[in-house]
Amino acid sequence: MDNKGSSQKGSLLLLLLLVSNLLLCKSVASLPICPSGAVNCQVSLRDLFDRAVILSHYIHNLSSEMFNEFDKRYAQGRGFITKAINSCHTSSLSTPEDKEQAQQVHVHPGVKENEVYSVWSGLPSLQMADEDTRLFAFYNLLHCLRRDSHKIDSYLKLLKCRIIYDSNC
Amino acid sequence: MDLWQLLLTLAVAGSSDAFSGSQDSSGKPKFTKCRSPELETFSCHWTDGVHHGLQSPGSIQLFYIRRSTQEWTQEWKECPDYVSAGENSCYFNSSYTSIWIPYCIKLTSNGDTVDQKCFSVEEIVQPDPPIGLNWTLLNISLTGIHADIQVRWEPPPNADVQKGWIVLEYELQYKEVNETQWKMMDPVLSTSVPVYSLRLDKEYEVRVRSRQRNSEKYGEFSEVLFVTLPQMRPFACEEDFRFPWFLFIIFGIFGLTVTLFLFIFSKQQRIKMLILPPVPVPKIKGIDPDLLKEGKLEEVNTILAIHDNYKHEFYNDDSWVEFIELDIDDPDEKTEGSDTDRLLSNDHEKSLNILGAKDDDSGRTSCYEPDILETDFNANDMCDGTSEVAQPQRLKGEADRLCLDQKNLDNSPSNDATPASQQPSVILGEENKPRSLLIAKTESTHQAGHTQQQLSNPNSLANIDFYAQVSDITPAGSVVLSPGQKNKAGISQCDMHPEVVSPCQANFIMDNAYFCEADAKKCIALAPHVEVESHVEPSFNQEDIYITTESLTTTAGRSGTAERVPSSELPVPDYTSIHIVQSPQGLVLNATALPLPDKEFLSSCGYVSTDQLNKIMP
């Protein structure tokens, strides 16, 4: 019972951390890129990329922090890492896996690709009564979030340097 | 996926079993670290443990498995390169490296798994050290002791920062050559950083290391950069620049002394003025104190009369001086004797000292307070030193009480006990030296008199009257006042007749401090039933509380036009006018002698001068 209480507290704490981070995130890029009411708002691609990179970097930063905190606090000695190595629900999405493949990514404005949704069905596991299962679900979620945010951050930085700075960041 | 996990778990379990089994734990090979320097390749290293149990060092093999998006590869593959990364290492080049893909590697010795590890490549990034460290001098401080330098370096060559594939941050550390502790600076994203405040006579070492942003692990340190700063300037000051306190103090004292002497020996008056500014005091314009001393009362009165505005001013709001206090503040005077003596003396001139005004600088207060009355009459001046400002406040208060009590007063027309209301009361009481020409006048009507009496007993009969009749002056010099006890009885009666005409009250109330005769007349007119006539109307029927010599003079000769006939029958009034003391035995308070002033006098609304008094009085 004690463990359950503490883990629930931990979950709550983590959620609070997440929410607060998201709120903080707003302050990072609080200025709207287009002021409200502006009809023809022209934003340079440079500004757009700069903003996007800042955001993605920040999100990855937060995800790393959350994962590290959780790992330090709840996952020690539980061997979650081995179990979580393969269980991201976004793994099925086809994305560049290395630099060469990432460099092949091009921005095609207007092209709508078939969006392959990868539905996350892990919510029930986050609410499970069993503490072990629940903690592992959180660990898995945070691990995947960290990885995916790093992926996106890397892609955006690559794109920015290629498009804006002509591969000379 | 499940199968793969199961396999993994079994492998881990198996390896742990193997460990606990025959082999010596210290001797088994295990992974030391896996590292990717640029997020494009990675390598894993292990220790080649000593196998005590085994005769031959078994061939150690590394197998890896990775999950790809396309297919599930469940078979372990062997390390592609055992050489490039050194001994006991496995190097995975870019073709074997996939980022964000989980890898698992295992180390086998003679077919037995000895160690296993799972990771993703982006988690094991540890960049190479920066290269090309150099420094440039920024500036040297004015003292020639410290200097700032700028350290620059290049990112590790294999990290593709130009394409933005990896973003690095750097940490610089420096220390003096003979120190042991490195000083760390905050991580920076740029490839150059300034280092401030290095001492010119010391040599420094600088090193830099880098890490992937958002990662925790730093790479290796770069080579140490030696910073040898130029020697100090030959004329450099001492290390500790001592402020020349000695000189400072000397000069300071000298300057102060000079200033002091200057002040002392020149323009002393000004200094005195600055330090001790004279206190502004009310002075009677144009009155020469000597004049008063000599007893030339008429001249004084003339002068006072001339200053018409003087009188009016007192009725205005301004003033904290409501009347001219003609006090004697000469210490010599004191030595001459008490005022009572002066009063009692046959010396007419001396008696005029009552009116004498001393042109001194000390402010004097009016001696109005009933408290003062209560005090020992033998005491010396109570009024000395009291603030002038307090005067009007008290007066106002009294006036308010006047107004407020008017109603009561009006209600008691039949108060024979307060005949003296008509008469000006003398405030001699405060001291034996009635210096002030405070001739308090009662109201024109007996009502006013009641008021005055009421003033003294606004709420209780027990209070001493504000205005008290001086009934006697003892030879010892104390003034005996008769508290208006009769009035007290009368007051109660007054309360029983609250039919006073309101306008009368209003008028009185309006005129906050003083009652103009006009108002008093109204009151009188409105209350004809009041047996005013039966009472001796003091010549100062008016509301004027104070009688100035001026008004006295002006009304001189109007005695015939008194509005009211003083009643022949007049009980001993509580308030009586001051009649100049003729005899040393006491004051002649002759209320009956006061004829009613005429209109002019009534309209004066001011003070009644002594001349007027004299003229009015028989």
mmCIF file of N, CA, C and O in Angstrom, chain A residues 57 60-61 64 68 81-88 91-94 96-100 102-103 143 146-147 150-151 153-155 157-158 161-162 167-169, chain B residues 1 4-5 8 12 39-40 66-70 72 94-95 97-104 118-120 122-123 160-165 167 212-214 216:
data_model
loop_
_atom_site.group_PDB
_atom_site.id
_atom_site.type_symbol
_atom_site.label_atom_id
_atom_site.label_comp_id
_atom_site.label_asym_id
_atom_site.label_seq_id
_atom_site.Cartn_x
_atom_site.Cartn_y
_atom_site.Cartn_z
ATOM 1 N N HIS A 57 14.107 21.662 -29.841
ATOM 2 C CA HIS A 57 15.198 21.476 -28.893
ATOM 3 C C HIS A 57 14.693 21.516 -27.465
ATOM 4 O O HIS A 57 15.089 20.721 -26.604
ATOM 5 N N HIS A 60 12.807 18.345 -26.585
ATOM 6 C CA HIS A 60 13.716 17.234 -26.334
ATOM 7 C C HIS A 60 14.417 17.398 -25.004
ATOM 8 O O HIS A 60 14.627 16.415 -24.269
ATOM 9 N N ASN A 61 14.758 18.614 -24.704
ATOM 10 C CA ASN A 61 15.400 18.882 -23.426
ATOM 11 C C ASN A 61 14.505 18.459 -22.272
ATOM 12 O O ASN A 61 14.943 17.793 -21.321
ATOM 13 N N SER A 64 14.160 14.648 -22.026
ATOM 14 C CA SER A 64 15.351 14.030 -21.425
ATOM 15 C C SER A 64 15.330 14.198 -19.927
ATOM 16 O O SER A 64 15.613 13.256 -19.173
ATOM 17 N N ASN A 68 15.176 11.199 -17.251
ATOM 18 C CA ASN A 68 16.258 11.019 -16.283
ATOM 19 C C ASN A 68 15.737 11.047 -14.857
ATOM 20 O O ASN A 68 16.154 10.259 -14.008
ATOM 21 N N ILE A 81 15.014 -1.076 -18.633
ATOM 22 C CA ILE A 81 15.650 -0.716 -19.896
ATOM 23 C C ILE A 81 15.574 -1.869 -20.892
ATOM 24 O O ILE A 81 15.339 -1.674 -22.078
ATOM 25 N N THR A 82 15.748 -3.035 -20.398
ATOM 26 C CA THR A 82 15.715 -4.153 -21.326
ATOM 27 C C THR A 82 14.313 -4.376 -21.869
ATOM 28 O O THR A 82 14.138 -4.761 -23.011
ATOM 29 N N LYS A 83 13.354 -4.112 -21.058
ATOM 30 C CA LYS A 83 12.000 -4.347 -21.545
ATOM 31 C C LYS A 83 11.529 -3.242 -22.465
ATOM 32 O O LYS A 83 10.668 -3.442 -23.306
ATOM 33 N N ALA A 84 12.091 -2.068 -22.244
ATOM 34 C CA ALA A 84 11.555 -0.924 -22.974
ATOM 35 C C ALA A 84 12.260 -0.683 -24.280
ATOM 36 O O ALA A 84 11.966 0.277 -24.976
ATOM 37 N N ILE A 85 13.183 -1.509 -24.573
ATOM 38 C CA ILE A 85 14.035 -1.213 -25.706
ATOM 39 C C ILE A 85 13.271 -1.270 -27.013
ATOM 40 O O ILE A 85 13.669 -0.724 -28.023
ATOM 41 N N ASN A 86 12.149 -1.929 -27.010
ATOM 42 C CA ASN A 86 11.510 -2.167 -28.292
ATOM 43 C C ASN A 86 10.043 -1.832 -28.311
ATOM 44 O O ASN A 86 9.317 -2.317 -29.164
ATOM 45 N N SER A 87 9.611 -1.075 -27.394
ATOM 46 C CA SER A 87 8.165 -0.997 -27.263
ATOM 47 C C SER A 87 7.585 0.378 -27.518
ATOM 48 O O SER A 87 6.576 0.724 -26.953
ATOM 49 N N CYS A 88 8.223 1.129 -28.387
ATOM 50 C CA CYS A 88 7.607 2.414 -28.728
ATOM 51 C C CYS A 88 6.540 2.199 -29.799
ATOM 52 O O CYS A 88 6.753 1.469 -30.765
ATOM 53 N N SER A 91 7.476 3.136 -33.376
ATOM 54 C CA SER A 91 8.537 2.439 -34.093
ATOM 55 C C SER A 91 8.113 1.988 -35.473
ATOM 56 O O SER A 91 8.946 1.803 -36.363
ATOM 57 N N SER A 92 6.851 1.791 -35.638
ATOM 58 C CA SER A 92 6.399 1.313 -36.938
ATOM 59 C C SER A 92 6.444 2.401 -37.998
ATOM 60 O O SER A 92 6.398 2.109 -39.188
ATOM 61 N N LEU A 93 6.518 3.620 -37.569
ATOM 62 C CA LEU A 93 6.578 4.709 -38.544
ATOM 63 C C LEU A 93 7.923 4.687 -39.249
ATOM 64 O O LEU A 93 8.967 4.495 -38.627
ATOM 65 N N SER A 94 7.874 4.911 -40.523
ATOM 66 C CA SER A 94 9.124 4.849 -41.272
ATOM 67 C C SER A 94 9.742 6.240 -41.281
ATOM 68 O O SER A 94 9.184 7.190 -41.830
ATOM 69 N N PRO A 96 13.745 8.399 -41.244
ATOM 70 C CA PRO A 96 15.183 8.235 -41.519
ATOM 71 C C PRO A 96 15.903 7.678 -40.301
ATOM 72 O O PRO A 96 15.620 8.050 -39.167
ATOM 73 N N GLU A 97 16.835 6.829 -40.567
ATOM 74 C CA GLU A 97 17.522 6.184 -39.470
ATOM 75 C C GLU A 97 18.958 6.613 -39.320
ATOM 76 O O GLU A 97 19.600 6.298 -38.328
ATOM 77 N N ASP A 98 19.476 7.280 -40.302
ATOM 78 C CA ASP A 98 20.817 7.793 -40.133
ATOM 79 C C ASP A 98 20.944 9.078 -40.924
ATOM 80 O O ASP A 98 19.987 9.569 -41.501
ATOM 81 N N LYS A 99 22.141 9.568 -40.975
ATOM 82 C CA LYS A 99 22.332 10.885 -41.558
ATOM 83 C C LYS A 99 22.045 10.877 -43.058
ATOM 84 O O LYS A 99 21.395 11.784 -43.570
ATOM 85 N N GLU A 100 22.486 9.826 -43.687
ATOM 86 C CA GLU A 100 22.276 9.802 -45.132
ATOM 87 C C GLU A 100 20.808 9.796 -45.464
ATOM 88 O O GLU A 100 20.337 10.520 -46.354
ATOM 89 N N ALA A 102 18.496 10.827 -43.565
ATOM 90 C CA ALA A 102 17.887 12.090 -43.151
ATOM 91 C C ALA A 102 18.155 13.185 -44.166
ATOM 92 O O ALA A 102 17.343 14.074 -44.360
ATOM 93 N N GLN A 103 19.303 13.129 -44.811
ATOM 94 C CA GLN A 103 19.600 14.164 -45.790
ATOM 95 C C GLN A 103 18.729 14.047 -47.018
ATOM 96 O O GLN A 103 18.634 14.993 -47.794
ATOM 97 N N HIS A 143 10.693 7.098 -22.229
ATOM 98 C CA HIS A 143 11.811 6.704 -23.060
ATOM 99 C C HIS A 143 11.522 6.955 -24.525
ATOM 100 O O HIS A 143 12.355 7.482 -25.272
ATOM 101 N N ARG A 146 11.483 10.687 -25.315
ATOM 102 C CA ARG A 146 12.823 11.246 -25.446
ATOM 103 C C ARG A 146 13.418 10.904 -26.795
ATOM 104 O O ARG A 146 14.019 11.740 -27.472
ATOM 105 N N ARG A 147 13.276 9.685 -27.175
ATOM 106 C CA ARG A 147 13.859 9.265 -28.440
ATOM 107 C C ARG A 147 13.218 9.994 -29.611
ATOM 108 O O ARG A 147 13.901 10.487 -30.518
ATOM 109 N N HIS A 150 14.147 13.615 -29.881
ATOM 110 C CA HIS A 150 15.498 13.786 -30.406
ATOM 111 C C HIS A 150 15.524 13.617 -31.912
ATOM 112 O O HIS A 150 16.237 14.332 -32.638
ATOM 113 N N LYS A 151 14.735 12.681 -32.373
ATOM 114 C CA LYS A 151 14.650 12.441 -33.810
ATOM 115 C C LYS A 151 14.182 13.694 -34.535
ATOM 116 O O LYS A 151 14.777 14.148 -35.510
ATOM 117 N N ASP A 153 14.125 16.742 -33.468
ATOM 118 C CA ASP A 153 15.089 17.823 -33.309
ATOM 119 C C ASP A 153 16.224 17.690 -34.313
ATOM 120 O O ASP A 153 16.645 18.660 -34.951
ATOM 121 N N SER A 154 16.699 16.498 -34.482
ATOM 122 C CA SER A 154 17.788 16.292 -35.427
ATOM 123 C C SER A 154 17.359 16.598 -36.849
ATOM 124 O O SER A 154 18.082 17.247 -37.612
ATOM 125 N N TYR A 155 16.176 16.139 -37.222
ATOM 126 C CA TYR A 155 15.702 16.405 -38.586
ATOM 127 C C TYR A 155 15.588 17.890 -38.841
ATOM 128 O O TYR A 155 16.002 18.410 -39.883
ATOM 129 N N LYS A 157 17.060 20.380 -37.373
ATOM 130 C CA LYS A 157 18.347 21.059 -37.412
ATOM 131 C C LYS A 157 19.044 20.797 -38.739
ATOM 132 O O LYS A 157 19.673 21.687 -39.309
ATOM 133 N N LEU A 158 18.910 19.590 -39.174
ATOM 134 C CA LEU A 158 19.504 19.251 -40.470
ATOM 135 C C LEU A 158 18.878 20.088 -41.580
ATOM 136 O O LEU A 158 19.558 20.667 -42.427
ATOM 137 N N CYS A 161 19.934 23.814 -41.346
ATOM 138 C CA CYS A 161 21.267 24.108 -41.837
ATOM 139 C C CYS A 161 21.327 23.963 -43.363
ATOM 140 O O CYS A 161 22.027 24.710 -44.043
ATOM 141 N N ARG A 162 20.583 23.034 -43.862
ATOM 142 C CA ARG A 162 20.653 22.818 -45.310
ATOM 143 C C ARG A 162 19.935 23.949 -46.032
ATOM 144 O O ARG A 162 20.426 24.470 -47.022
ATOM 145 N N SER A 167 24.009 24.434 -45.593
ATOM 146 C CA SER A 167 24.886 23.412 -45.025
ATOM 147 C C SER A 167 26.135 24.018 -44.414
ATOM 148 O O SER A 167 27.219 23.427 -44.476
ATOM 149 N N ASN A 168 25.998 25.146 -43.867
ATOM 150 C CA ASN A 168 27.159 25.771 -43.234
ATOM 151 C C ASN A 168 26.757 26.447 -41.936
ATOM 152 O O ASN A 168 26.876 27.647 -41.771
ATOM 153 N N CYS A 169 26.267 25.631 -41.015
ATOM 154 C CA CYS A 169 25.810 26.195 -39.756
ATOM 155 C C CYS A 169 26.977 26.709 -38.938
ATOM 156 O O CYS A 169 28.010 26.065 -38.873
ATOM 157 N N MET B 1 7.967 -9.854 -31.581
ATOM 158 C CA MET B 1 8.497 -8.938 -30.552
ATOM 159 C C MET B 1 8.547 -9.644 -29.216
ATOM 160 O O MET B 1 9.531 -9.585 -28.493
ATOM 161 N N TRP B 4 11.275 -12.142 -29.217
ATOM 162 C CA TRP B 4 12.585 -11.483 -29.133
ATOM 163 C C TRP B 4 12.897 -11.058 -27.713
ATOM 164 O O TRP B 4 13.989 -11.254 -27.208
ATOM 165 N N GLN B 5 11.890 -10.564 -27.097
ATOM 166 C CA GLN B 5 12.073 -10.165 -25.701
ATOM 167 C C GLN B 5 12.353 -11.374 -24.835
ATOM 168 O O GLN B 5 13.212 -11.340 -23.945
ATOM 169 N N LEU B 8 15.780 -12.371 -25.247
ATOM 170 C CA LEU B 8 16.679 -11.446 -24.568
ATOM 171 C C LEU B 8 16.740 -11.750 -23.083
ATOM 172 O O LEU B 8 17.803 -11.807 -22.452
ATOM 173 N N VAL B 12 19.892 -12.859 -20.854
ATOM 174 C CA VAL B 12 20.381 -12.167 -19.660
ATOM 175 C C VAL B 12 20.437 -13.118 -18.497
ATOM 176 O O VAL B 12 21.421 -13.167 -17.744
ATOM 177 N N LEU B 39 27.476 10.398 -33.849
ATOM 178 C CA LEU B 39 26.100 10.002 -34.176
ATOM 179 C C LEU B 39 26.040 9.375 -35.569
ATOM 180 O O LEU B 39 25.003 9.376 -36.224
ATOM 181 N N GLU B 40 27.158 8.847 -35.969
ATOM 182 C CA GLU B 40 27.158 8.169 -37.265
ATOM 183 C C GLU B 40 27.782 6.786 -37.177
ATOM 184 O O GLU B 40 27.452 5.898 -37.962
ATOM 185 N N ARG B 66 19.736 -5.886 -33.834
ATOM 186 C CA ARG B 66 19.034 -4.598 -33.839
ATOM 187 C C ARG B 66 17.676 -4.768 -34.482
ATOM 188 O O ARG B 66 17.470 -5.605 -35.356
ATOM 189 N N ARG B 67 16.816 -3.993 -34.054
ATOM 190 C CA ARG B 67 15.447 -4.063 -34.546
ATOM 191 C C ARG B 67 15.294 -3.038 -35.642
ATOM 192 O O ARG B 67 15.524 -1.853 -35.456
ATOM 193 N N SER B 68 14.926 -3.509 -36.742
ATOM 194 C CA SER B 68 14.713 -2.570 -37.835
ATOM 195 C C SER B 68 13.223 -2.426 -38.073
ATOM 196 O O SER B 68 12.429 -3.290 -37.710
ATOM 197 N N THR B 69 12.922 -1.383 -38.739
ATOM 198 C CA THR B 69 11.506 -1.137 -38.989
ATOM 199 C C THR B 69 10.940 -2.081 -40.023
ATOM 200 O O THR B 69 9.764 -2.354 -40.057
ATOM 201 N N GLN B 70 11.846 -2.490 -40.837
ATOM 202 C CA GLN B 70 11.334 -3.297 -41.948
ATOM 203 C C GLN B 70 11.065 -4.732 -41.524
ATOM 204 O O GLN B 70 10.053 -5.305 -41.894
ATOM 205 N N TRP B 72 11.877 -7.933 -38.637
ATOM 206 C CA TRP B 72 12.382 -8.395 -37.361
ATOM 207 C C TRP B 72 13.586 -9.288 -37.615
ATOM 208 O O TRP B 72 13.477 -10.351 -38.209
ATOM 209 N N SER B 94 29.227 3.435 -40.385
ATOM 210 C CA SER B 94 27.943 4.102 -40.614
ATOM 211 C C SER B 94 26.927 3.179 -41.265
ATOM 212 O O SER B 94 25.735 3.366 -41.102
ATOM 213 N N SER B 95 27.373 2.239 -41.978
ATOM 214 C CA SER B 95 26.395 1.356 -42.625
ATOM 215 C C SER B 95 25.753 0.415 -41.628
ATOM 216 O O SER B 95 24.650 -0.078 -41.854
ATOM 217 N N THR B 97 25.240 1.366 -38.570
ATOM 218 C CA THR B 97 24.699 2.208 -37.488
ATOM 219 C C THR B 97 23.366 2.786 -37.897
ATOM 220 O O THR B 97 23.248 3.393 -38.975
ATOM 221 N N SER B 98 22.427 2.553 -37.072
ATOM 222 C CA SER B 98 21.125 3.201 -37.259
ATOM 223 C C SER B 98 20.791 3.939 -35.970
ATOM 224 O O SER B 98 20.889 3.369 -34.867
ATOM 225 N N ILE B 99 20.437 5.125 -36.161
ATOM 226 C CA ILE B 99 20.110 5.939 -34.980
ATOM 227 C C ILE B 99 18.667 5.672 -34.618
ATOM 228 O O ILE B 99 17.852 5.306 -35.476
ATOM 229 N N TRP B 100 18.388 5.857 -33.400
ATOM 230 C CA TRP B 100 17.048 5.727 -32.828
ATOM 231 C C TRP B 100 16.497 4.309 -32.968
ATOM 232 O O TRP B 100 15.302 4.064 -32.912
ATOM 233 N N ILE B 101 17.431 3.403 -33.178
ATOM 234 C CA ILE B 101 17.053 1.997 -33.278
ATOM 235 C C ILE B 101 17.716 1.271 -32.113
ATOM 236 O O ILE B 101 18.886 1.487 -31.836
ATOM 237 N N PRO B 102 16.966 0.483 -31.447
ATOM 238 C CA PRO B 102 17.578 -0.216 -30.299
ATOM 239 C C PRO B 102 18.537 -1.319 -30.771
ATOM 240 O O PRO B 102 18.243 -2.062 -31.700
ATOM 241 N N TYR B 103 19.636 -1.317 -30.123
ATOM 242 C CA TYR B 103 20.639 -2.344 -30.354
ATOM 243 C C TYR B 103 20.800 -3.173 -29.087
ATOM 244 O O TYR B 103 20.663 -2.677 -27.984
ATOM 245 N N CYS B 104 21.159 -4.418 -29.293
ATOM 246 C CA CYS B 104 21.606 -5.226 -28.179
ATOM 247 C C CYS B 104 22.874 -5.953 -28.610
ATOM 248 O O CYS B 104 22.943 -6.497 -29.719
ATOM 249 N N CYS B 118 22.050 -3.392 -23.952
ATOM 250 C CA CYS B 118 21.118 -2.839 -24.930
ATOM 251 C C CYS B 118 21.135 -1.326 -24.865
ATOM 252 O O CYS B 118 21.230 -0.744 -23.782
ATOM 253 N N PHE B 119 21.015 -0.690 -25.974
ATOM 254 C CA PHE B 119 21.086 0.771 -26.027
ATOM 255 C C PHE B 119 20.584 1.265 -27.366
ATOM 256 O O PHE B 119 20.333 0.482 -28.281
ATOM 257 N N SER B 120 20.451 2.576 -27.405
ATOM 258 C CA SER B 120 20.226 3.240 -28.688
ATOM 259 C C SER B 120 21.420 4.135 -28.958
ATOM 260 O O SER B 120 22.033 4.660 -28.027
ATOM 261 N N GLU B 122 21.785 7.100 -30.117
ATOM 262 C CA GLU B 122 21.765 8.513 -29.703
ATOM 263 C C GLU B 122 21.983 8.667 -28.215
ATOM 264 O O GLU B 122 22.241 9.773 -27.745
ATOM 265 N N GLU B 123 21.920 7.578 -27.495
ATOM 266 C CA GLU B 123 22.132 7.680 -26.056
ATOM 267 C C GLU B 123 23.587 7.564 -25.669
ATOM 268 O O GLU B 123 23.949 7.837 -24.533
ATOM 269 N N ASP B 160 29.712 16.395 -37.467
ATOM 270 C CA ASP B 160 29.182 17.157 -38.585
ATOM 271 C C ASP B 160 28.307 18.288 -38.070
ATOM 272 O O ASP B 160 27.076 18.238 -38.159
ATOM 273 N N VAL B 161 28.946 19.283 -37.523
ATOM 274 C CA VAL B 161 28.159 20.398 -36.997
ATOM 275 C C VAL B 161 27.735 21.340 -38.098
ATOM 276 O O VAL B 161 26.779 22.078 -37.975
ATOM 277 N N GLN B 162 28.434 21.303 -39.186
ATOM 278 C CA GLN B 162 28.087 22.238 -40.250
ATOM 279 C C GLN B 162 26.752 21.908 -40.872
ATOM 280 O O GLN B 162 25.981 22.788 -41.223
ATOM 281 N N LYS B 163 26.500 20.629 -40.996
ATOM 282 C CA LYS B 163 25.198 20.262 -41.546
ATOM 283 C C LYS B 163 24.127 20.236 -40.481
ATOM 284 O O LYS B 163 22.957 20.006 -40.781
ATOM 285 N N GLY B 164 24.563 20.443 -39.262
ATOM 286 C CA GLY B 164 23.573 20.495 -38.204
ATOM 287 C C GLY B 164 23.125 19.139 -37.725
ATOM 288 O O GLY B 164 22.129 19.029 -37.017
ATOM 289 N N TRP B 165 23.868 18.128 -38.093
ATOM 290 C CA TRP B 165 23.440 16.788 -37.692
ATOM 291 C C TRP B 165 23.628 16.586 -36.209
ATOM 292 O O TRP B 165 22.875 15.873 -35.557
ATOM 293 N N VAL B 167 24.706 18.781 -32.639
ATOM 294 C CA VAL B 167 24.921 20.094 -32.030
ATOM 295 C C VAL B 167 25.706 19.874 -30.752
ATOM 296 O O VAL B 167 25.304 19.067 -29.901
ATOM 297 N N GLN B 212 27.313 16.335 -26.626
ATOM 298 C CA GLN B 212 26.130 16.622 -27.422
ATOM 299 C C GLN B 212 25.140 17.367 -26.545
ATOM 300 O O GLN B 212 24.948 17.039 -25.373
ATOM 301 N N ARG B 213 24.540 18.321 -27.166
ATOM 302 C CA ARG B 213 23.578 19.103 -26.398
ATOM 303 C C ARG B 213 22.464 18.212 -25.930
ATOM 304 O O ARG B 213 22.007 17.329 -26.631
ATOM 305 N N ASN B 214 22.009 18.443 -24.756
ATOM 306 C CA ASN B 214 20.969 17.651 -24.103
ATOM 307 C C ASN B 214 21.457 16.297 -23.642
ATOM 308 O O ASN B 214 20.672 15.501 -23.139
ATOM 309 N N GLU B 216 24.265 14.119 -21.262
ATOM 310 C CA GLU B 216 24.906 14.329 -19.974
ATOM 311 C C GLU B 216 26.396 14.056 -20.005
ATOM 312 O O GLU B 216 27.147 14.645 -19.243
#
